[in-house]
Coordinates of C-alpha atoms in Angstrom, one line a residue:
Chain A
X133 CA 182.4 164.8 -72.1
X134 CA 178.8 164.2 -73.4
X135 CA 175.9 163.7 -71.0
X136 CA 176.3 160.0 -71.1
X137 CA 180.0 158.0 -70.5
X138 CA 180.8 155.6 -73.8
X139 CA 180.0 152.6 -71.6
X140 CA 176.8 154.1 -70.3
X141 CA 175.7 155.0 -73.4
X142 CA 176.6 151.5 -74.7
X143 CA 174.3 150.2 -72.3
X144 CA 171.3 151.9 -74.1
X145 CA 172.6 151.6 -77.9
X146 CA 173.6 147.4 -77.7
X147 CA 170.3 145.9 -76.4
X148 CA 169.0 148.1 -79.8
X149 CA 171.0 145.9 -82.4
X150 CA 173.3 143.8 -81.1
X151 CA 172.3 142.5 -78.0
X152 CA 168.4 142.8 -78.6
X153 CA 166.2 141.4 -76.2
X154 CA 163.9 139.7 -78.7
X155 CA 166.1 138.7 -81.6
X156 CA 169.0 137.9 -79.2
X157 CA 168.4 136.6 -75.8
X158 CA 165.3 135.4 -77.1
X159 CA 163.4 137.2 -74.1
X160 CA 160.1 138.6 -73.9
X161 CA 159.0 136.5 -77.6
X162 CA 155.5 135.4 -76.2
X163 CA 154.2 138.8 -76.3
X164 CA 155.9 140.5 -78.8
X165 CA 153.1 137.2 -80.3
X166 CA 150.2 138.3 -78.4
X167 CA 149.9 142.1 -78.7
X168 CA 151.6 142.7 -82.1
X169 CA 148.2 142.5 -85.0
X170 CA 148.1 146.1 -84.2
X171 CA 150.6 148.7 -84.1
X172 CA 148.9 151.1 -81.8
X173 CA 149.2 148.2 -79.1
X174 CA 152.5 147.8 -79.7
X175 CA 153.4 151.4 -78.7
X176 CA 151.1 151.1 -75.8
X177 CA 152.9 147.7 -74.5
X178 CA 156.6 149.5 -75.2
X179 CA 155.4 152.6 -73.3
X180 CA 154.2 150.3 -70.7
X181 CA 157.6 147.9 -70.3
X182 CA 159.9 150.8 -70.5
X183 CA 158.0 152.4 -67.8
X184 CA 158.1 149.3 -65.3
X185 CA 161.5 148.4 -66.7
X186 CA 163.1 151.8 -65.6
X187 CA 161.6 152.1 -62.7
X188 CA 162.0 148.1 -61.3
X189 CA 165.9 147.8 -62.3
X190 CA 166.6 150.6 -60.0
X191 CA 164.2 149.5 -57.5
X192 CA 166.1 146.6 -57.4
X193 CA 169.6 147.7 -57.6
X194 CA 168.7 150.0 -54.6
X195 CA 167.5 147.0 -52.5
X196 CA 170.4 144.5 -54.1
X197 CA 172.5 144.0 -51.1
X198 CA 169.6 143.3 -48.8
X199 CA 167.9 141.2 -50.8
X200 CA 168.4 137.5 -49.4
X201 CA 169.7 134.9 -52.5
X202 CA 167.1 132.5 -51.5
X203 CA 164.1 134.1 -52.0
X204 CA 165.8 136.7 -54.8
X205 CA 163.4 135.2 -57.3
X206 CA 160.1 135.8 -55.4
X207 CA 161.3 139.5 -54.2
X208 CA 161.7 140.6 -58.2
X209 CA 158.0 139.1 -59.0
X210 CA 156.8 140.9 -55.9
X211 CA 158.6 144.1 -57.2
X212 CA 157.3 144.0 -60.4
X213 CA 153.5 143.1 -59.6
X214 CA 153.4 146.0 -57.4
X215 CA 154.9 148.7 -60.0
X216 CA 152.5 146.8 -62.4
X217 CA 149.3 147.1 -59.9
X218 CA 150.2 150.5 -59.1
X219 CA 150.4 151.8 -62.9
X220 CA 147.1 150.1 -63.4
X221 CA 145.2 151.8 -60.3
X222 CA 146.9 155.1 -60.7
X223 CA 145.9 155.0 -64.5
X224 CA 142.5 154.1 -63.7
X225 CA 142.0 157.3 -61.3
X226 CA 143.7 159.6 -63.9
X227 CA 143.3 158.4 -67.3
X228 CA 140.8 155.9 -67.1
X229 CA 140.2 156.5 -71.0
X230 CA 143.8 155.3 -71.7
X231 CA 143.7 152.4 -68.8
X232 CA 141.4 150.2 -70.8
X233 CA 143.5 150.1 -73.7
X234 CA 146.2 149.2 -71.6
X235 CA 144.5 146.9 -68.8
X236 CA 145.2 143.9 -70.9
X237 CA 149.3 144.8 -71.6
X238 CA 149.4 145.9 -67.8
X239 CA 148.4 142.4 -66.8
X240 CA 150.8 141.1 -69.3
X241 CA 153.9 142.9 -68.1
X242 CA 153.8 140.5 -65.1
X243 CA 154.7 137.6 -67.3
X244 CA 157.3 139.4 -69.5
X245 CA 160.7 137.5 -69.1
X246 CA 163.0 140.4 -70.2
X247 CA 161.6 142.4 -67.0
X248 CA 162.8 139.1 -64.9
X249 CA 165.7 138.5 -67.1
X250 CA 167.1 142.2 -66.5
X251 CA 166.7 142.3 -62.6
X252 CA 168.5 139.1 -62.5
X253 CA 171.3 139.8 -64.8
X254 CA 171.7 143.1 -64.4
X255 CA 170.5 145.2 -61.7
X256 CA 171.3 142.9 -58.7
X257 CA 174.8 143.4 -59.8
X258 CA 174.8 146.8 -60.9
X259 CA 174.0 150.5 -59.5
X260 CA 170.9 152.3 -59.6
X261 CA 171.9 154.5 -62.6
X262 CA 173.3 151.9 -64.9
X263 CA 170.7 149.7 -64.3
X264 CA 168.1 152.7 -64.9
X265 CA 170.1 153.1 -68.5
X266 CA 169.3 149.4 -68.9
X267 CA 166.9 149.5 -68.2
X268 CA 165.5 151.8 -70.7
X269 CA 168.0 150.6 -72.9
X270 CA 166.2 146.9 -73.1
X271 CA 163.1 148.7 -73.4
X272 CA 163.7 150.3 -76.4
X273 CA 165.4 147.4 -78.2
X274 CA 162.2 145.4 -77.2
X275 CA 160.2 148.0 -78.6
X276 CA 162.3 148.8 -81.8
X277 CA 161.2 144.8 -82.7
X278 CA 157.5 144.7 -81.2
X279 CA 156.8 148.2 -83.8
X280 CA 158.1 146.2 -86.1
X281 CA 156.0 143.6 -86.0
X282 CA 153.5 145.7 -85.6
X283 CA 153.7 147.4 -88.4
X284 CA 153.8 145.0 -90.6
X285 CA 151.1 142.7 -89.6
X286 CA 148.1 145.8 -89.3
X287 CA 149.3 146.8 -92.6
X288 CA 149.5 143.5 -94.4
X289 CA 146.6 142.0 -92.4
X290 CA 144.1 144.6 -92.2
X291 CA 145.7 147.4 -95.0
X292 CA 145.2 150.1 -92.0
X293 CA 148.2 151.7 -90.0
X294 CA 147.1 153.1 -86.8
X295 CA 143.5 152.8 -87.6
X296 CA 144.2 154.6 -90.7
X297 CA 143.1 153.0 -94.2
X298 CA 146.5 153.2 -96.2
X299 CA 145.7 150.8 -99.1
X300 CA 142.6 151.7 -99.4
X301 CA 139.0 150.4 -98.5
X302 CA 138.5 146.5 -98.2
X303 CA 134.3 146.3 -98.7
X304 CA 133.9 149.5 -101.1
X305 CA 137.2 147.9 -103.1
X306 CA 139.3 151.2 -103.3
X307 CA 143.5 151.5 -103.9
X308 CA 145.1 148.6 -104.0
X309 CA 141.6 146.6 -103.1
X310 CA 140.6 147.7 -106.4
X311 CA 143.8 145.9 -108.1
X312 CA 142.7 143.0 -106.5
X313 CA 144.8 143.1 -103.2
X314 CA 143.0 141.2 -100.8
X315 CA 144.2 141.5 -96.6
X316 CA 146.0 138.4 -95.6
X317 CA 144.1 137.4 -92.3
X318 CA 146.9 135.3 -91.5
X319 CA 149.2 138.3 -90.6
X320 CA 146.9 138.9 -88.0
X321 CA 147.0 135.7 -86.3
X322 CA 150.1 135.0 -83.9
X323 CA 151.8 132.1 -86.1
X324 CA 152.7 135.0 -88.3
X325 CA 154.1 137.0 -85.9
X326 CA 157.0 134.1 -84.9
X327 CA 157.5 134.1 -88.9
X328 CA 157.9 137.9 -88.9
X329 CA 160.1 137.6 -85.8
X330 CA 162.3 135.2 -87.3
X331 CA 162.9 136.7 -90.7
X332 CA 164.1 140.0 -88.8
X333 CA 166.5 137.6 -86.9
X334 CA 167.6 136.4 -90.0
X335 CA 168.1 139.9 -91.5
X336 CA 169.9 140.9 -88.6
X337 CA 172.4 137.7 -88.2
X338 CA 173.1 138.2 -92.4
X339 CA 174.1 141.7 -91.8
X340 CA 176.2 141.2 -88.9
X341 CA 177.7 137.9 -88.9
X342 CA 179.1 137.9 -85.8
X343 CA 176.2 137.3 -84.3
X344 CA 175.8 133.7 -86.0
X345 CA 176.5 130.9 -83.2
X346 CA 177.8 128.0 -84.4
Chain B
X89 CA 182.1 132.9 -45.5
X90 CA 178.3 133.6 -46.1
X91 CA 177.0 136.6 -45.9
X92 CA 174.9 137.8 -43.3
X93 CA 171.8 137.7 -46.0
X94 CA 172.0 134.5 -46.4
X95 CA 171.0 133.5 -42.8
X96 CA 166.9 131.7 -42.5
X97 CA 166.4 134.0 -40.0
X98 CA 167.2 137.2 -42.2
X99 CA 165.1 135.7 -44.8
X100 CA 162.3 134.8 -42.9
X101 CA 162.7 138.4 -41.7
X102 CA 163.2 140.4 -44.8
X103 CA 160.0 138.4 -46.1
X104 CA 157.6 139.5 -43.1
X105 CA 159.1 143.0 -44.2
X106 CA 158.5 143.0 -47.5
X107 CA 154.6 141.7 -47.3
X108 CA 154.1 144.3 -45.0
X109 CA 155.9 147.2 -46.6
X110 CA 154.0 145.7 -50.3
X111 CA 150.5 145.0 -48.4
X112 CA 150.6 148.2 -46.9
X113 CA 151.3 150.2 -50.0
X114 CA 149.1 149.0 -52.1
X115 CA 145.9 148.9 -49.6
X116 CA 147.0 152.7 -49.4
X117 CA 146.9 153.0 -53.3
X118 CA 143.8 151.0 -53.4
X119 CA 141.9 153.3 -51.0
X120 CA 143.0 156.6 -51.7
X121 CA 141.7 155.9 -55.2
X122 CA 139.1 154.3 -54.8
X123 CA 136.6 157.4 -54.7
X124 CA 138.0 158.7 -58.0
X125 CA 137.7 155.2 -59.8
X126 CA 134.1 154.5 -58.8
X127 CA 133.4 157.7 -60.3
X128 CA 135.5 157.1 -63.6
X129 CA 133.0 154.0 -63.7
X130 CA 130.1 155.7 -63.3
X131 CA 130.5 158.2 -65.9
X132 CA 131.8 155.3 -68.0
X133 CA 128.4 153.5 -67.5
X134 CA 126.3 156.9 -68.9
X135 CA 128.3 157.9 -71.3
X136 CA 128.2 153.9 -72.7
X137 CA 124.5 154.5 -72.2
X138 CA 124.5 157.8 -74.0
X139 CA 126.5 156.3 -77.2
X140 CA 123.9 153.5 -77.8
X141 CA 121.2 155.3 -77.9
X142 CA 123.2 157.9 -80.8
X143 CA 123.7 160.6 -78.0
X144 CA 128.0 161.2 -78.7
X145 CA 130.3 163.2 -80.5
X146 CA 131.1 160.9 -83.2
X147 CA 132.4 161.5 -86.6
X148 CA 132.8 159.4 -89.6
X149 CA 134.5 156.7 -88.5
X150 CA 135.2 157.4 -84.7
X151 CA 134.0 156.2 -81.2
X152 CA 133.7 159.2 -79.6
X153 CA 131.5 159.4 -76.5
X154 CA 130.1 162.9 -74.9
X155 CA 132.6 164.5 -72.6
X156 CA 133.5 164.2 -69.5
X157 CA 131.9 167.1 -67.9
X158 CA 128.6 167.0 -69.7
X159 CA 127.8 163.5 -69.3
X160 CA 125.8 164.1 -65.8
X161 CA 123.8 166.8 -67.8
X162 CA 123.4 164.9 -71.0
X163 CA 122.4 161.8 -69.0
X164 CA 119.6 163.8 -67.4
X165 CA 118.0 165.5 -70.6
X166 CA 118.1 162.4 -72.6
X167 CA 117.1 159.6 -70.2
X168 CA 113.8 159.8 -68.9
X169 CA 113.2 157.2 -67.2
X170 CA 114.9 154.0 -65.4
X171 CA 112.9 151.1 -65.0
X172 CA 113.8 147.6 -63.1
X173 CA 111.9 145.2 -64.2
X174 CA 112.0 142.0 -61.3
X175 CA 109.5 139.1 -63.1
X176 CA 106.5 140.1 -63.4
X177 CA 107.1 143.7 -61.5
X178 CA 108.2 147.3 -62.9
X179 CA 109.3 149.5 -60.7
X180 CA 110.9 152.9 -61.5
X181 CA 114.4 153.7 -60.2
X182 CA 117.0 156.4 -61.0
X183 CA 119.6 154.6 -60.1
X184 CA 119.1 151.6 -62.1
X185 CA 122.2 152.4 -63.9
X186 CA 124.3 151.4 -61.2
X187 CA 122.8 148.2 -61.2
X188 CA 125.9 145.2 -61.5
X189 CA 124.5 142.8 -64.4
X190 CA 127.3 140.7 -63.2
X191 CA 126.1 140.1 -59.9
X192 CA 122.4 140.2 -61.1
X193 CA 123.2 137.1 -63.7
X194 CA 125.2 135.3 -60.6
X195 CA 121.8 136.0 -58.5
X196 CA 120.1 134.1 -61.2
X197 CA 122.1 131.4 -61.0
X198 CA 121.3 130.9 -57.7
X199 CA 117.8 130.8 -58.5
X200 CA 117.3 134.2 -56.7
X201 CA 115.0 136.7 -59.5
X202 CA 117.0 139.0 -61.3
X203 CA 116.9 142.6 -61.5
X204 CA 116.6 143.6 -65.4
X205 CA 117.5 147.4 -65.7
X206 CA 116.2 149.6 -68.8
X207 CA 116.5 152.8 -69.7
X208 CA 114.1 154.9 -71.6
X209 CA 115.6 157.7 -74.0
X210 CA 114.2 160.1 -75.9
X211 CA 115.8 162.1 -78.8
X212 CA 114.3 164.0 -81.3
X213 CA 110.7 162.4 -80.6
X214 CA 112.0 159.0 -80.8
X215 CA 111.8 156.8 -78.0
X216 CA 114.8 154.1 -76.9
X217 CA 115.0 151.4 -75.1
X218 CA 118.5 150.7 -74.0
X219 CA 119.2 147.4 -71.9
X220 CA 122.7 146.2 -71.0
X221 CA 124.2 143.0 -71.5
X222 CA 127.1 140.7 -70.6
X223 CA 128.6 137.8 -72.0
X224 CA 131.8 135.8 -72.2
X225 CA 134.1 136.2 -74.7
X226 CA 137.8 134.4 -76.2
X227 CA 139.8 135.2 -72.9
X228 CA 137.3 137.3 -70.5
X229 CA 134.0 139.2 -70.0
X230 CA 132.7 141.3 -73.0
X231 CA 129.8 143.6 -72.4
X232 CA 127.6 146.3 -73.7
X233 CA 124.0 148.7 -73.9
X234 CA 121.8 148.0 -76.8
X235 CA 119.5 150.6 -78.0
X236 CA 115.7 149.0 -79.2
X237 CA 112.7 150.8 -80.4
X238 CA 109.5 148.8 -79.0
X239 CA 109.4 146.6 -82.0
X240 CA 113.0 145.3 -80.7
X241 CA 114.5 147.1 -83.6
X242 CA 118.1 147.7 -82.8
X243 CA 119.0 151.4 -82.9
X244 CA 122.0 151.5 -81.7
X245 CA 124.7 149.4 -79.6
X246 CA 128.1 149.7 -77.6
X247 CA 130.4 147.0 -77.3
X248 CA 133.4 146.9 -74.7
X249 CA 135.4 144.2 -73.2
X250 CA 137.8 143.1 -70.2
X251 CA 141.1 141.5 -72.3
X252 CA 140.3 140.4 -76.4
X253 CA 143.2 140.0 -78.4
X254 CA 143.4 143.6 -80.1
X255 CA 143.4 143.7 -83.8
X256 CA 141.0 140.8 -83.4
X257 CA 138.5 140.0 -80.7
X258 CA 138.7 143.9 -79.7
X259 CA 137.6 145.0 -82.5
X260 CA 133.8 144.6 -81.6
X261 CA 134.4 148.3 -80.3
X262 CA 134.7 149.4 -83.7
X263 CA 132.2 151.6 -85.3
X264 CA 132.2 148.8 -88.3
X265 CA 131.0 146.4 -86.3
X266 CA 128.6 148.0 -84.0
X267 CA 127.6 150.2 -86.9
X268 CA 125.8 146.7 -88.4
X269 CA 123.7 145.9 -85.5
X270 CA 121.9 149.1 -86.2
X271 CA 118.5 148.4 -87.8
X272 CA 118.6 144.6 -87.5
X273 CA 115.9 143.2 -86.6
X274 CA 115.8 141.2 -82.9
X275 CA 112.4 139.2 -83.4
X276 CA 111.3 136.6 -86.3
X277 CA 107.9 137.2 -86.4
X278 CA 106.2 137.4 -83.0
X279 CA 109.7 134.8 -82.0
X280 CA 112.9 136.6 -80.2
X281 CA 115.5 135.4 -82.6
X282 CA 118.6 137.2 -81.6
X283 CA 121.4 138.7 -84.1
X284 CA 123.9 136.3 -85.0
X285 CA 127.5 137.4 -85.6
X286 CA 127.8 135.0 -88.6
X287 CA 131.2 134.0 -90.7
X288 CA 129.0 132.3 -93.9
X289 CA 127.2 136.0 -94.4
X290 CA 127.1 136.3 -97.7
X291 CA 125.7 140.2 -97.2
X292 CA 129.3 142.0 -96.1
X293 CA 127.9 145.0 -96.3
X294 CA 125.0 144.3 -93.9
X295 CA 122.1 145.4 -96.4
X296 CA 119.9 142.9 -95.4
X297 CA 118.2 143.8 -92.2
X298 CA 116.1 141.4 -91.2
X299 CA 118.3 138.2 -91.8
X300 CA 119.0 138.6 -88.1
X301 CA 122.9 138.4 -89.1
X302 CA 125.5 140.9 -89.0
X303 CA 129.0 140.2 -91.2
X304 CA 131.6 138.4 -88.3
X305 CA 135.6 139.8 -87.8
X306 CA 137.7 137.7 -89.5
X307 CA 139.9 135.9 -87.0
X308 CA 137.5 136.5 -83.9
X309 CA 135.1 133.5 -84.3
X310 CA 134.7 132.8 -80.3
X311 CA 134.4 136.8 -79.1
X312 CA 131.7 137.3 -82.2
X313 CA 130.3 133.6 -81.2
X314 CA 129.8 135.2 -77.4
X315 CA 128.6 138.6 -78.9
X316 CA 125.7 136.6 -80.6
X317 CA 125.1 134.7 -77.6
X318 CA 125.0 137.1 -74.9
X319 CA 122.4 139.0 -77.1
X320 CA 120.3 136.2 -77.2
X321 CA 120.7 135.0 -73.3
X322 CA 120.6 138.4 -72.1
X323 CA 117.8 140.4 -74.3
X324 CA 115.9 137.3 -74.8
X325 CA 115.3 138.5 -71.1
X326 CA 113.2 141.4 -72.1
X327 CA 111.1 139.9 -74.2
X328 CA 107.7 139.5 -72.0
X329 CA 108.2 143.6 -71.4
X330 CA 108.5 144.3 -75.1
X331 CA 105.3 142.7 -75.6
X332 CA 103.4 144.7 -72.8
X333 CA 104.2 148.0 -75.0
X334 CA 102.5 146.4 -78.1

């Protein structure tokens, strides 16, 4: 037997395709929008949700039978702000450098609805370990779409991957600048990220019809 | 049956609990790290300091600042002096640097006189005049140090902010950006004119230097709008010193 049981392992490998966060239970959309014109901050804001995502789902599987239904809601915010606050100060102390690139994602985990939508689905019905591979699992799927996106707004809005120039230089007119290629500044603004979200959804659903609703 | 959880009193229990259990964490967090982030803040401050004025490890197209553990030293060779200027007063003060232009400007508003900090650099027999600013940007604070010669020549100039949209209002922390300011003229004459950050420049490569414009980001009109302004609100300030130099 491998390291992970088929259904454990299915609880990483579905949320990738099949049952993505993004481009199926339309979770998390509003800042796959926000943070996606560059694809270093959408490695940052992956890195960031699978971190808190890990760690809350088994935080709140652990405290799932003490946890009263009424005030379930409020005890997963409070969970989540705290892992959030205490990334942020412990990142401040230790890697201050790499805390200001991710102060404004921190903030934005807060507000992500897959983090919500996975403690309430998942983890208060589930053990620590499956909803730790669920965790994760979301993660990933979230970040498979948000790199993406990434990529191809930086590179169609401002021709750079990672800060890199890859078609060249805009102002000195260089590569494909100098074949007349101009950068589409409309890649880098969030419209365009809903229009490149929604043409992966299409890709995916005419691939695998299965997933079409009717 | 109901469960036992779903009593008011267990709920009105388990939420005391929790704020206390949460409260208590964090206020541990908070204070144990406190120390360690004040300094992180401080060096931040000198090494900001340090970049405007063309003191940091830079290559071609990099931000690069002077590390870590030479910052203290470095700070000390280069800046010679620390001056606060209060109205009509100068004083010296070697800790201007730690001076909060945030609480300074809210002083102001109160109608209480403001404490102006400069620093004085010297590298290579050139002298700098670095001042900070602060300023509002799309969706928070945006901030900096800009680096003068006693004309008001901009030599230099660091950018940073609290929360721009990255790819766009963030990227007045890149060397393109910043790297325009350099050379641009603040005054009009014998008038403080400011730098505006302007999106009808028709000179993207910034060769004119004393239009008192710089080339805007495309897609960050309100963060490059607040860069121009908080230049002109905040070094505007400086002005009556400038001229004492002349």
């Amino acid at each position: 037997m491998g390291l992970l049981s088929k259904k454990d392992a299915a609880l990483i490998t579905d949320p990738l395709a099949d049952n993505n966060p993004i481009t199926i239970q339309v979770l998390g959309i509003c800042s796959a929008l926000a943070i996606t014109a560059e694809l270093q901050a959408s490695i940052v804001m992956s890195i960031s949700v699978l971190f808190v995502l890990g760690v809350g789902n088994v935080v709140i599987s652990l405290m799932r039978n003490i946890i009263p239904s009424k005030i379930r809601i409020i005890v997963q915010l409070i969970v989540v702000a705290t892992l959030v606050i205490i990334v942020d100060q412990v990142l401040k102390a230790f890697a201050y450098d790499l805390s200001k690139t991710l102060s404004v994602f921190i903030g934005l985990i807060i507000t992500n609805c897959i983090i919500m939508g996975r403690f309430e689905a998942f983890a208060l019905g589930n053990g620590p370990w499956k909803s730790f591979l669920d965790g994760i699992g979301n993660a990933l799927g979230y970040a498979v779409i948000l790199i993406i996106v990434g990529f191809f707004r930086e590179l169609f809005g401002s021709g750079t991957l990672l800060g890199f120039k890859v078609l060249g230089d805009p102002i000195e007119k260089t590569g494909l600048y100098a074949l007349g290629y101009e950068n589409n500044g409309f890649m880098l603004l969030s419209p365009m990220a809903l229009i490149v979200v929604g043409i992966i959804i299409w890709v995916q659903r005419t691939r695998n019809k299965a997933l079409i609703e009717d | 049956m109901s469960k036992k959880t779903d009593s008011n009193l267990y709920t009105v229990l388990f939420a005391i609990g929790m704020v206390l259990v949460v409260g208590a964490l964090l206020a541990f967090t908070a204070s144990s790290l406190r120390p360690t982030i004040d300094a992180n803040k401080r060096i931040e401050k000198q090494q900001n300091i340090l970049y405007a004025m063309g003191v940091n490890e830079n290559d071609e197209t990099s931000v690069e600042f002077v590390s870590k553990d030479k910052v203290a030293d470095e700070f000390a060779k280069y800046i010679k002096k620390q001056l606060v200027i209060e109205g009509d007063k100068v004083s010296e003060d070697d800790k201007a640097y730690l001076i909060d232009v945030k609480k300074q400007k809210t002083r102001a508003k109160e109608g209480k006189t403001r404490k102006l900090p400069l620093f004085i650099g010297e590298k290579e027999g050139k002298t700098y005049y670095i001042a900070p600013i602060r300023g509002k940007g799309l969706w928070d604070a945006i901030w900096g140090f800009v680096a003068m010669d006693k004309n008001m020549v901009v030599q230099g100039v660091f950018f940073d902010h609290k929360g721009e949209t990255p790819g766009l209002g963030a990227n007045i922390k890149q060397r393109y950006f910043m790297d325009d300011f350099t050379g641009e003229d603040l005054m009009n004459g014998d008038a403080f004119k400011g730098i505006a950050v302007s999106k009808s420049n028709n000179d993207p490569k910034n060769e004119d230097k004393t239009d008192n414009e710089v080339d805007a980001i495309a897609g960050a009109t309100i963060t490059g709008d607040g860069v121009a302004a908080m230049i002109k609100s905040e070094l505007g300030l400086y002005v009556p010193y400038f001229k004492t130099l002349k």
